[in-house]
Coordinates of C-alpha atoms in Angstrom, one line a residue:
M1 CA -0.2 -0.1 -0.1
A2 CA 1.5 3.4 -1.0
R3 CA 2.6 6.0 1.5
G4 CA -0.6 8.2 2.5
E5 CA -2.9 5.9 1.1
P6 CA -6.1 5.1 3.8
N7 CA -5.3 2.6 6.6
S8 CA -1.2 3.0 5.9
P9 CA 1.1 2.5 9.1
E10 CA 1.5 6.2 9.1
D11 CA -2.1 7.0 8.9
R12 CA -2.7 4.8 11.8
E13 CA 0.1 6.4 13.9
G14 CA -1.2 9.7 13.3
E15 CA -4.8 8.7 13.9
A16 CA -3.9 7.2 17.3
A17 CA -1.6 10.3 18.2
Q18 CA -4.5 12.6 17.7
R19 CA -6.8 10.4 19.7
L20 CA -4.4 10.2 22.7
P21 CA -3.6 13.1 25.0
S22 CA 0.0 14.3 25.6
L23 CA 2.2 11.6 27.5
I24 CA 2.7 14.1 30.4
H25 CA -1.2 13.6 31.2
N26 CA -0.1 10.3 33.7
R27 CA -0.1 9.9 37.5
I28 CA 3.8 10.1 37.9
S29 CA 4.1 12.7 36.0
L30 CA 1.3 15.0 37.3
T31 CA 2.6 13.8 40.8
G32 CA 6.2 15.3 39.9
E33 CA 4.6 18.6 38.5
V34 CA 2.8 19.2 41.7
I35 CA 5.9 18.6 43.5
V36 CA 8.0 21.1 41.3
A37 CA 5.5 23.7 41.7
L38 CA 5.1 23.7 45.9
V39 CA 9.1 23.5 46.2
V40 CA 9.1 26.6 43.8
I41 CA 6.4 28.7 45.9
N42 CA 8.1 27.5 49.2
L43 CA 11.4 28.2 48.0
F44 CA 10.4 31.8 46.7
F45 CA 8.4 32.3 50.3
L46 CA 11.2 31.1 52.4
F47 CA 14.1 33.1 50.2
L48 CA 12.1 36.0 50.7
L49 CA 12.0 35.6 54.4
S50 CA 15.4 35.3 54.6
V51 CA 16.1 37.9 52.6
L52 CA 14.0 40.2 54.5
G53 CA 15.4 39.0 57.8
I54 CA 12.0 38.0 59.1
Q55 CA 13.1 34.3 59.6
Q56 CA 15.9 33.6 61.5
N57 CA 15.3 30.1 62.3
P58 CA 18.4 27.8 61.5
Y59 CA 16.6 25.0 59.9
V60 CA 15.4 27.4 57.1
G61 CA 18.9 27.1 55.7
V62 CA 18.6 23.3 55.8
L63 CA 15.2 23.7 53.8
V64 CA 16.1 26.3 51.3
Y65 CA 19.4 25.1 50.4
L66 CA 19.2 21.1 50.9
T67 CA 15.8 19.7 51.5
F68 CA 13.5 21.8 48.9
P69 CA 16.2 21.4 46.0
L70 CA 16.5 17.6 46.7
F71 CA 12.7 17.4 46.8
G72 CA 12.8 19.6 43.2
L73 CA 15.3 17.1 41.8
I74 CA 12.7 14.1 42.5
G75 CA 9.7 16.1 41.2
L76 CA 11.9 16.8 37.6
L77 CA 12.9 13.3 37.6
L78 CA 9.4 11.9 38.1
I79 CA 8.0 13.9 34.9
P80 CA 10.2 12.3 32.3
I81 CA 9.7 8.9 34.2
G82 CA 6.1 9.2 34.0
M83 CA 6.0 10.2 30.4
L84 CA 8.3 6.8 29.5
H85 CA 6.1 4.6 31.6
E86 CA 3.2 6.3 30.2
R87 CA 4.6 5.7 26.5
R88 CA 5.4 2.1 27.1
R89 CA 1.6 1.5 28.3
R90 CA 0.5 3.1 25.5
R91 CA 2.3 1.1 23.0
K92 CA 0.7 -2.3 24.2
W93 CA -2.5 -0.7 23.0
F94 CA -1.0 0.8 20.0
P95 CA 2.0 -1.2 18.8
E96 CA 2.2 1.5 15.9
I97 CA 3.4 4.2 18.2
P98 CA 7.1 4.5 17.9
R99 CA 9.2 3.1 20.6
Y100 CA 11.2 6.8 21.0
P101 CA 9.8 10.2 21.1
Q102 CA 10.1 11.6 17.4
I103 CA 11.1 15.6 17.1
D104 CA 10.4 17.0 13.6
L105 CA 12.4 20.5 13.6
N106 CA 10.7 21.3 10.1
A107 CA 7.6 21.7 12.1
P108 CA 6.6 24.3 14.4
T109 CA 5.7 22.1 17.2
G110 CA 9.0 20.1 17.1
R111 CA 10.9 23.4 17.4
R112 CA 8.7 24.7 20.3
A113 CA 9.4 21.3 21.9
L114 CA 13.1 21.6 21.7
T115 CA 13.4 25.1 22.4
A116 CA 11.4 24.5 25.6
I117 CA 13.6 21.5 26.5
I118 CA 16.6 23.6 26.0
G119 CA 15.4 26.2 27.8
F120 CA 14.2 24.4 30.9
S121 CA 17.7 22.6 30.9
L122 CA 19.4 25.7 31.4
F123 CA 17.6 27.1 33.8
F124 CA 17.6 23.8 35.7
L125 CA 21.5 23.6 35.4
G126 CA 21.4 27.5 36.9
A127 CA 19.4 26.7 39.8
T128 CA 21.1 23.7 40.8
T129 CA 24.7 25.3 40.6
L130 CA 23.0 28.0 42.8
A131 CA 21.5 25.7 45.3
S132 CA 24.5 23.7 45.1
Y133 CA 26.8 26.6 45.6
Q134 CA 24.8 28.1 48.6
A135 CA 24.6 24.7 50.1
Y136 CA 28.4 24.6 50.2
H137 CA 28.6 27.7 52.0
F138 CA 25.6 26.7 54.3
T139 CA 27.2 23.4 55.5
D140 CA 29.9 25.8 56.8
T141 CA 28.2 28.0 58.8
V142 CA 28.3 28.0 62.3
T143 CA 24.7 27.7 62.0
F144 CA 24.9 24.6 60.5
C145 CA 27.5 22.9 62.8
G146 CA 25.9 24.0 65.9
A147 CA 22.3 24.7 65.7
V148 CA 20.8 22.1 63.2
C149 CA 22.5 19.0 64.8
H150 CA 20.9 20.6 67.9
T151 CA 20.7 17.7 70.5
P152 CA 23.8 16.0 70.5
M153 CA 26.3 19.0 69.6
K154 CA 24.3 21.7 71.9
P155 CA 27.0 21.2 74.6
E156 CA 29.8 21.8 72.1
Y157 CA 27.9 24.5 70.7
T158 CA 27.2 26.5 74.0
A159 CA 30.5 26.2 75.2
Y160 CA 31.8 27.7 71.9
Q161 CA 29.8 30.7 72.1
D162 CA 31.5 31.2 75.3
S163 CA 35.1 30.8 74.1
P164 CA 38.1 32.7 72.8
H165 CA 37.1 31.3 69.5
A166 CA 33.5 32.7 69.6
R167 CA 33.9 34.6 66.2
V168 CA 36.0 31.8 64.6
S169 CA 33.6 29.7 62.2
C170 CA 33.5 26.0 63.3
V171 CA 35.3 24.9 59.7
S172 CA 38.2 27.1 60.5
C173 CA 39.5 24.6 62.9
H174 CA 37.5 21.6 62.4
V175 CA 38.3 21.5 58.2
G176 CA 40.4 24.4 57.3
P177 CA 40.8 25.6 53.6
G178 CA 41.2 23.4 50.6
A179 CA 38.7 21.2 48.5
A180 CA 40.4 17.8 49.9
W181 CA 39.7 18.4 53.4
Y182 CA 36.3 19.9 52.9
V183 CA 35.4 16.6 51.0
R184 CA 37.2 14.4 53.6
S185 CA 35.1 16.2 56.4
K186 CA 31.8 15.5 54.4
L187 CA 32.3 11.8 54.2
T188 CA 33.5 11.4 57.7
G189 CA 30.1 13.4 58.7
A190 CA 28.2 11.0 56.5
Y191 CA 27.9 8.5 59.6
Q192 CA 27.5 11.4 62.0
V193 CA 24.1 12.3 59.8
Y194 CA 22.9 8.6 60.0
A195 CA 23.7 8.2 64.0
V196 CA 21.6 11.7 64.5
L197 CA 18.8 10.5 62.2
F198 CA 18.6 7.1 64.1
D199 CA 19.9 8.4 67.5
V200 CA 22.7 6.0 67.7
Y201 CA 25.5 8.7 68.4
P202 CA 27.5 8.3 71.7
K203 CA 26.5 10.3 74.8
P204 CA 28.7 12.1 75.4
I205 CA 30.2 12.8 71.9
T206 CA 33.7 10.8 72.3
T207 CA 37.0 12.8 72.4
P208 CA 39.8 13.5 71.0
I209 CA 38.5 13.5 67.8
T210 CA 40.7 11.6 65.5
S211 CA 40.1 12.7 62.1
L212 CA 40.7 16.6 62.6
R213 CA 43.3 18.1 60.5
P214 CA 46.6 18.4 61.6
V215 CA 47.5 21.5 64.2
R216 CA 49.8 22.7 61.9
Q217 CA 47.5 23.0 59.2
A218 CA 44.8 24.7 61.4
C219 CA 45.9 26.3 64.5
E220 CA 49.1 27.7 63.0
Q221 CA 46.8 29.6 60.3
C222 CA 46.7 32.5 63.2
H223 CA 49.0 31.2 66.0
W224 CA 52.6 32.0 65.6
P225 CA 54.7 29.2 66.8
K226 CA 57.9 30.8 66.6
K227 CA 56.5 34.2 68.5
F228 CA 58.6 34.8 71.8
Y229 CA 56.0 35.5 74.4
G230 CA 58.3 35.6 77.5
G231 CA 56.6 35.9 80.7
Q232 CA 52.7 36.9 81.3
L233 CA 51.2 37.8 84.6
K234 CA 48.0 36.3 85.6
V235 CA 45.6 37.0 88.2
F236 CA 43.9 34.1 89.6
T237 CA 41.0 35.2 92.2
H238 CA 39.3 32.4 94.2
F239 CA 36.6 32.6 96.9
A240 CA 36.1 30.6 99.9
Y241 CA 33.4 28.8 101.1
D242 CA 32.7 30.7 104.3
Q243 CA 30.4 33.4 105.4
N244 CA 31.9 36.2 103.8
N245 CA 32.6 34.5 100.6
T246 CA 36.3 35.7 101.4
P247 CA 38.3 36.4 98.2
M248 CA 42.1 35.2 97.9
Q249 CA 43.8 36.6 94.9
I250 CA 47.3 35.1 93.5
Q251 CA 49.0 37.4 91.0
M252 CA 51.6 34.5 89.1
L253 CA 54.0 35.2 86.4
I254 CA 53.5 32.5 83.5
K255 CA 56.6 31.5 81.7
T256 CA 54.9 31.0 78.4
G257 CA 58.4 31.5 76.6
G258 CA 58.6 30.0 73.0
G259 CA 60.7 31.7 70.3
N260 CA 62.9 30.6 67.3
P261 CA 65.9 28.6 67.8
E262 CA 67.3 30.3 64.8
V263 CA 67.6 34.0 66.8
G264 CA 67.5 32.6 70.5
Q265 CA 67.0 29.5 72.7
A266 CA 63.7 28.4 73.1
S267 CA 62.3 28.4 76.8
G268 CA 59.2 28.6 78.8
I269 CA 56.1 26.5 78.7
H270 CA 56.3 26.8 74.8
W271 CA 59.7 24.8 74.6
H272 CA 57.5 21.8 74.0
M273 CA 56.2 23.2 70.7
N274 CA 58.4 21.4 68.5
I275 CA 60.2 24.2 67.2
A276 CA 63.6 23.5 68.8
N277 CA 62.6 20.3 70.3
R278 CA 60.3 17.2 69.3
V279 CA 58.4 15.4 72.0
W280 CA 56.6 12.0 71.3
F281 CA 54.4 10.1 74.1
A282 CA 52.3 7.2 74.4
A283 CA 48.8 7.1 76.4
T284 CA 47.3 3.7 77.5
D285 CA 43.7 6.0 77.1
K286 CA 42.0 7.6 74.7
Q287 CA 41.7 10.8 76.6
H288 CA 45.4 10.6 76.8
Q289 CA 45.2 11.2 80.8
E290 CA 47.8 8.5 81.6
I291 CA 51.0 8.8 79.7
P292 CA 53.6 6.3 80.4
W293 CA 56.2 6.7 78.1
V294 CA 57.9 10.1 76.6
K295 CA 60.4 10.3 74.2
V296 CA 62.4 13.9 73.6
M297 CA 64.4 14.9 70.9
T298 CA 66.7 17.8 71.3
Q299 CA 67.5 20.3 68.5
Q300 CA 71.3 18.7 68.6
G301 CA 69.6 15.4 68.1
R302 CA 70.0 14.1 71.5
V303 CA 67.2 11.5 72.4
T304 CA 66.0 10.9 75.9
V305 CA 63.1 8.2 76.7
Y306 CA 61.3 8.3 80.2
M307 CA 59.2 5.6 81.3
E308 CA 57.1 6.1 84.3
K309 CA 58.0 4.3 87.6
G310 CA 55.7 1.4 88.7
V311 CA 53.8 0.9 85.3
K312 CA 54.3 -2.6 84.0
L313 CA 54.4 -2.9 80.5
S314 CA 56.0 -5.3 78.4
A315 CA 58.1 -4.5 75.3
K316 CA 55.5 -6.0 73.3
Q317 CA 52.7 -3.9 74.7
L318 CA 54.8 -0.7 74.6
A319 CA 55.6 -1.3 70.9
A320 CA 51.8 -1.7 69.9
M321 CA 51.1 1.4 71.6
P322 CA 50.7 4.1 69.2
R323 CA 53.0 7.2 69.2
Q324 CA 51.3 10.9 69.3
V325 CA 53.8 13.7 68.7
M326 CA 53.2 16.4 71.1
D327 CA 51.3 19.7 69.7
C328 CA 49.4 22.4 70.8
V329 CA 46.4 20.3 71.2
T330 CA 48.1 17.7 73.7
C331 CA 47.8 20.9 76.2
H332 CA 45.4 23.0 74.7
D333 CA 42.8 20.2 74.3
R334 CA 39.7 22.2 75.0
P335 CA 40.5 25.6 73.0
S336 CA 36.8 26.1 72.3
H337 CA 34.6 23.5 73.9
Q338 CA 35.5 24.1 77.8
F339 CA 32.8 22.8 80.6
R340 CA 33.8 24.7 83.5
P341 CA 34.1 23.2 86.8
P342 CA 31.3 24.5 89.2
D343 CA 33.6 25.8 91.5
L344 CA 35.6 27.7 89.1
A345 CA 32.4 28.9 87.3
V346 CA 31.2 30.3 90.5
D347 CA 34.7 32.3 91.2
E348 CA 34.6 33.9 87.7
A349 CA 30.9 34.9 88.6
F350 CA 31.7 36.5 91.8
T351 CA 35.1 38.0 89.9
A352 CA 32.6 39.7 87.2
G353 CA 30.3 40.8 89.8
K354 CA 27.4 38.7 88.7
L355 CA 27.0 37.6 92.3
D356 CA 26.6 39.5 95.2
R357 CA 29.5 38.5 97.9
S358 CA 27.2 40.1 100.6
L359 CA 24.7 36.9 100.7
P360 CA 26.3 34.7 103.2
F361 CA 27.8 31.4 102.0
L362 CA 26.8 32.1 98.4
K363 CA 29.4 30.1 97.1
K364 CA 29.0 27.0 99.2
V365 CA 25.1 27.2 98.2
A366 CA 25.8 27.7 94.4
V367 CA 28.4 25.1 94.3
T368 CA 26.5 22.7 96.3
A369 CA 23.5 23.2 93.8
L370 CA 25.4 22.9 90.8
T371 CA 27.5 19.8 91.8
K372 CA 23.7 17.7 92.4
S373 CA 22.7 15.1 90.1
Y374 CA 19.8 16.3 88.0
P375 CA 17.8 14.0 85.3
S376 CA 17.1 16.9 83.2
T377 CA 17.9 20.7 82.6
Q378 CA 14.6 21.7 83.5
L379 CA 14.6 19.7 86.7
A380 CA 18.0 21.3 87.5
L381 CA 16.9 24.7 87.2
E382 CA 14.0 24.4 89.1
G383 CA 16.2 22.5 91.7
I384 CA 18.6 25.3 92.0
A385 CA 15.9 27.8 92.4
T386 CA 14.4 26.1 94.9
A387 CA 18.1 25.3 96.9
V388 CA 18.9 28.9 96.9
D389 CA 15.6 30.3 97.8
T390 CA 15.0 27.8 100.7
Y391 CA 18.4 28.1 102.1
Y392 CA 18.2 32.3 102.6
H393 CA 14.4 31.7 103.8
N394 CA 15.1 29.2 106.1
N395 CA 18.6 30.5 107.5
Y396 CA 18.9 34.2 106.7
P397 CA 15.3 35.4 107.0
Q398 CA 16.0 39.3 107.2
I399 CA 18.2 38.9 104.3
Y400 CA 15.8 37.1 102.6
E401 CA 13.4 40.0 102.9
A402 CA 15.9 43.0 102.2
K403 CA 17.9 41.3 99.4
Q404 CA 15.2 39.5 97.5
L405 CA 16.7 41.2 94.0
Q406 CA 20.1 39.8 94.8
I407 CA 18.7 36.6 95.6
K408 CA 16.9 36.4 92.4
E409 CA 19.9 37.4 90.5
A410 CA 22.1 35.1 92.2
T411 CA 19.8 32.2 91.3
A412 CA 19.6 33.2 87.5
T413 CA 23.5 33.4 87.6
V414 CA 23.8 29.8 89.1
Q415 CA 21.1 28.3 86.4
R416 CA 23.1 30.0 83.6
I417 CA 26.4 28.5 84.9
Y418 CA 24.7 25.2 84.9
S419 CA 23.0 25.8 81.4
N420 CA 26.4 26.8 79.9
N421 CA 28.3 23.6 81.5
I422 CA 25.9 20.8 82.2
F423 CA 23.9 18.9 80.0
P424 CA 22.4 15.7 81.8
Y425 CA 20.6 14.4 78.0
M426 CA 24.1 14.1 76.8
K427 CA 25.5 13.3 79.9
V428 CA 28.6 16.0 79.8
D429 CA 29.9 18.1 82.3
W430 CA 33.2 19.6 83.5
R431 CA 34.3 15.7 84.4
T432 CA 33.6 14.1 80.8
H433 CA 36.1 16.1 78.8
P434 CA 39.6 17.0 80.7
N435 CA 41.2 20.4 80.0
N436 CA 44.9 19.4 80.2
L437 CA 46.0 23.4 80.0
G438 CA 47.1 23.5 83.7
H439 CA 46.7 21.4 86.2
M440 CA 44.2 22.3 89.0
Y441 CA 41.2 20.4 88.3
Y442 CA 42.8 17.9 85.8
R443 CA 46.1 16.1 85.6
G444 CA 47.2 18.4 82.7
C445 CA 51.1 19.1 83.1
F446 CA 51.1 16.3 85.8
R447 CA 50.5 13.5 83.4
C448 CA 54.1 13.7 82.4
H449 CA 55.6 16.5 85.1
D450 CA 55.1 14.2 88.0
G451 CA 58.3 13.1 88.8
K452 CA 57.9 9.5 88.1
H453 CA 58.9 9.5 84.3
V454 CA 62.6 8.6 84.5
S455 CA 64.9 7.7 81.6
A456 CA 67.4 5.1 81.8
D457 CA 70.2 7.1 82.6
G458 CA 68.5 8.6 85.9
R459 CA 67.2 11.5 84.6
V460 CA 63.5 12.8 85.8
I461 CA 60.9 14.7 83.7
S462 CA 61.1 17.8 86.4
Q463 CA 58.1 18.7 88.8
N464 CA 59.5 22.0 89.9
C465 CA 56.7 24.5 89.8
D466 CA 59.5 27.3 88.9
T467 CA 59.6 25.9 85.6
C468 CA 56.8 27.3 84.2
H469 CA 55.5 29.8 86.6
T470 CA 56.3 31.9 89.7
I471 CA 54.0 33.2 92.3
I472 CA 54.8 36.8 92.8
G473 CA 52.1 37.8 95.1
E474 CA 49.2 36.5 97.4
K475 CA 46.8 38.1 99.6
T476 CA 43.5 36.9 101.2
S477 CA 41.3 39.8 102.6
A478 CA 37.8 40.2 103.2
N479 CA 37.6 43.3 101.1
L480 CA 40.1 42.1 98.6
M481 CA 38.2 43.7 95.7
T482 CA 38.2 47.2 97.3
T483 CA 41.6 47.4 99.0
I484 CA 44.3 46.2 96.5
A485 CA 45.8 49.5 95.5
S486 CA 48.3 50.2 92.8
Q487 CA 51.9 50.9 93.5
Q488 CA 53.5 54.2 92.7
F489 CA 55.4 54.0 89.5
K490 CA 59.4 55.0 90.3
H491 CA 60.9 56.0 87.3
P492 CA 64.8 55.3 86.6
I493 CA 65.8 58.8 86.4
D494 CA 64.8 62.2 87.9
L495 CA 61.7 63.7 86.0
N496 CA 60.8 66.4 88.1
A497 CA 62.0 68.7 85.5
L498 CA 59.4 67.0 83.0
H499 CA 56.6 66.5 85.2
G500 CA 52.8 66.9 83.5
L501 CA 54.6 65.6 80.0
P502 CA 53.2 62.4 78.5
C503 CA 55.7 59.4 78.5
N504 CA 55.7 59.7 74.5
T505 CA 57.6 62.9 74.7
C506 CA 60.8 61.0 75.5
H507 CA 59.9 57.5 74.1
T508 CA 59.5 58.1 70.8
G509 CA 61.5 54.5 69.8
A510 CA 64.5 56.3 69.3
P511 CA 67.4 56.4 71.3
L512 CA 66.7 58.8 74.2

């Protein structure tokens, strides 16, 4: 039968095509269209709220840059999948329908279809690129790290906001610059996402984290190891557990030291920084609190190995223990996530004037309330309020009546200390994460400087306090905060003739 004659295959194909609606009219494709429409409407609405600053919820970023784009992609994929499924279904009834779609560029409908496909593809590519770029930046924000993974990371996020690094983004230390570590961190974080979704994360979060970028590539981007600091004055103020909350002040010269061995001898606490010396250690526990083995190599290449007396480890056990190179975080292991002991936190609140020392035994009451065990934060806050209020109501009724405001402020401060440092749900407090900077509340320096680490030739790692610091003043007084007076400065030369002139009159930086 010739082409174009009645009942030819071409005619039957055209008739079938005319009788049937467009392939897009099927449940799967229509579902995809509805999803895409909803995603576009919601994205526009949330993006508008974000631009106008109306909505500051951290989960908005998750919806705008991660969740909705993912659903949008699923919706877009459903449209062609539904069309292919519908075409396959129709071919069962009309075998004359071609297996694959045909686009005739000589026909206006074909050209319009191709133009629509190309235009939509370009739009989708641009939108996907923008969403991927924004998602990349959003996953690097402090909000994403601390507030999105809210339950497991709340202790770390809360402590971070009250740390010296509060203005440093999480990824600056945990990831650092470069694509390689970004990809590595996201791959490592994949299990963490699973752990959060299915509530299988450890409580508390295990430390130290072994997958972090090396310190020399993270901390040393800001901190200059070869900088010589010399001695630094630090004043420690403590308060007694007596009726007057008596303050005691210790003025101490911290021998920070440091220095570049090329221009001078490295000394002080920062002698350990592997500038002129290299130090290795082996620990028997994950938190590096028990260190029985230490190895030191000086700039001249002299190697000394120290073993803790009384520790019974075989040669095989020692060989199997992983060696750690001592670096910044060996001591500064909690640079941004410190959970303060109640005693220290209350002392700091007194020093800052947030607690009134005129309230009798306030330190004792506060620390006692903080160190009790509570099943939840809410019950802890209620228990603290009850403990403070009941103590002064029962023991000092006159003070209770006269200083209601001070008692309420003290209660609020103690509750804030609890909320910032103790998290019952995650089983986190000052005891779960040792801070090795110092040695007052944790072993810290005494992990090695305990007088028990001895070399084969009899040398001992010193425990001499003056090696790292010198006490230059100590005072206890009921009115310490108001009675400390500055000493009159005595200039080395007679300045009577220059009285009243500013210091920079002579001190210009040039020889006098």
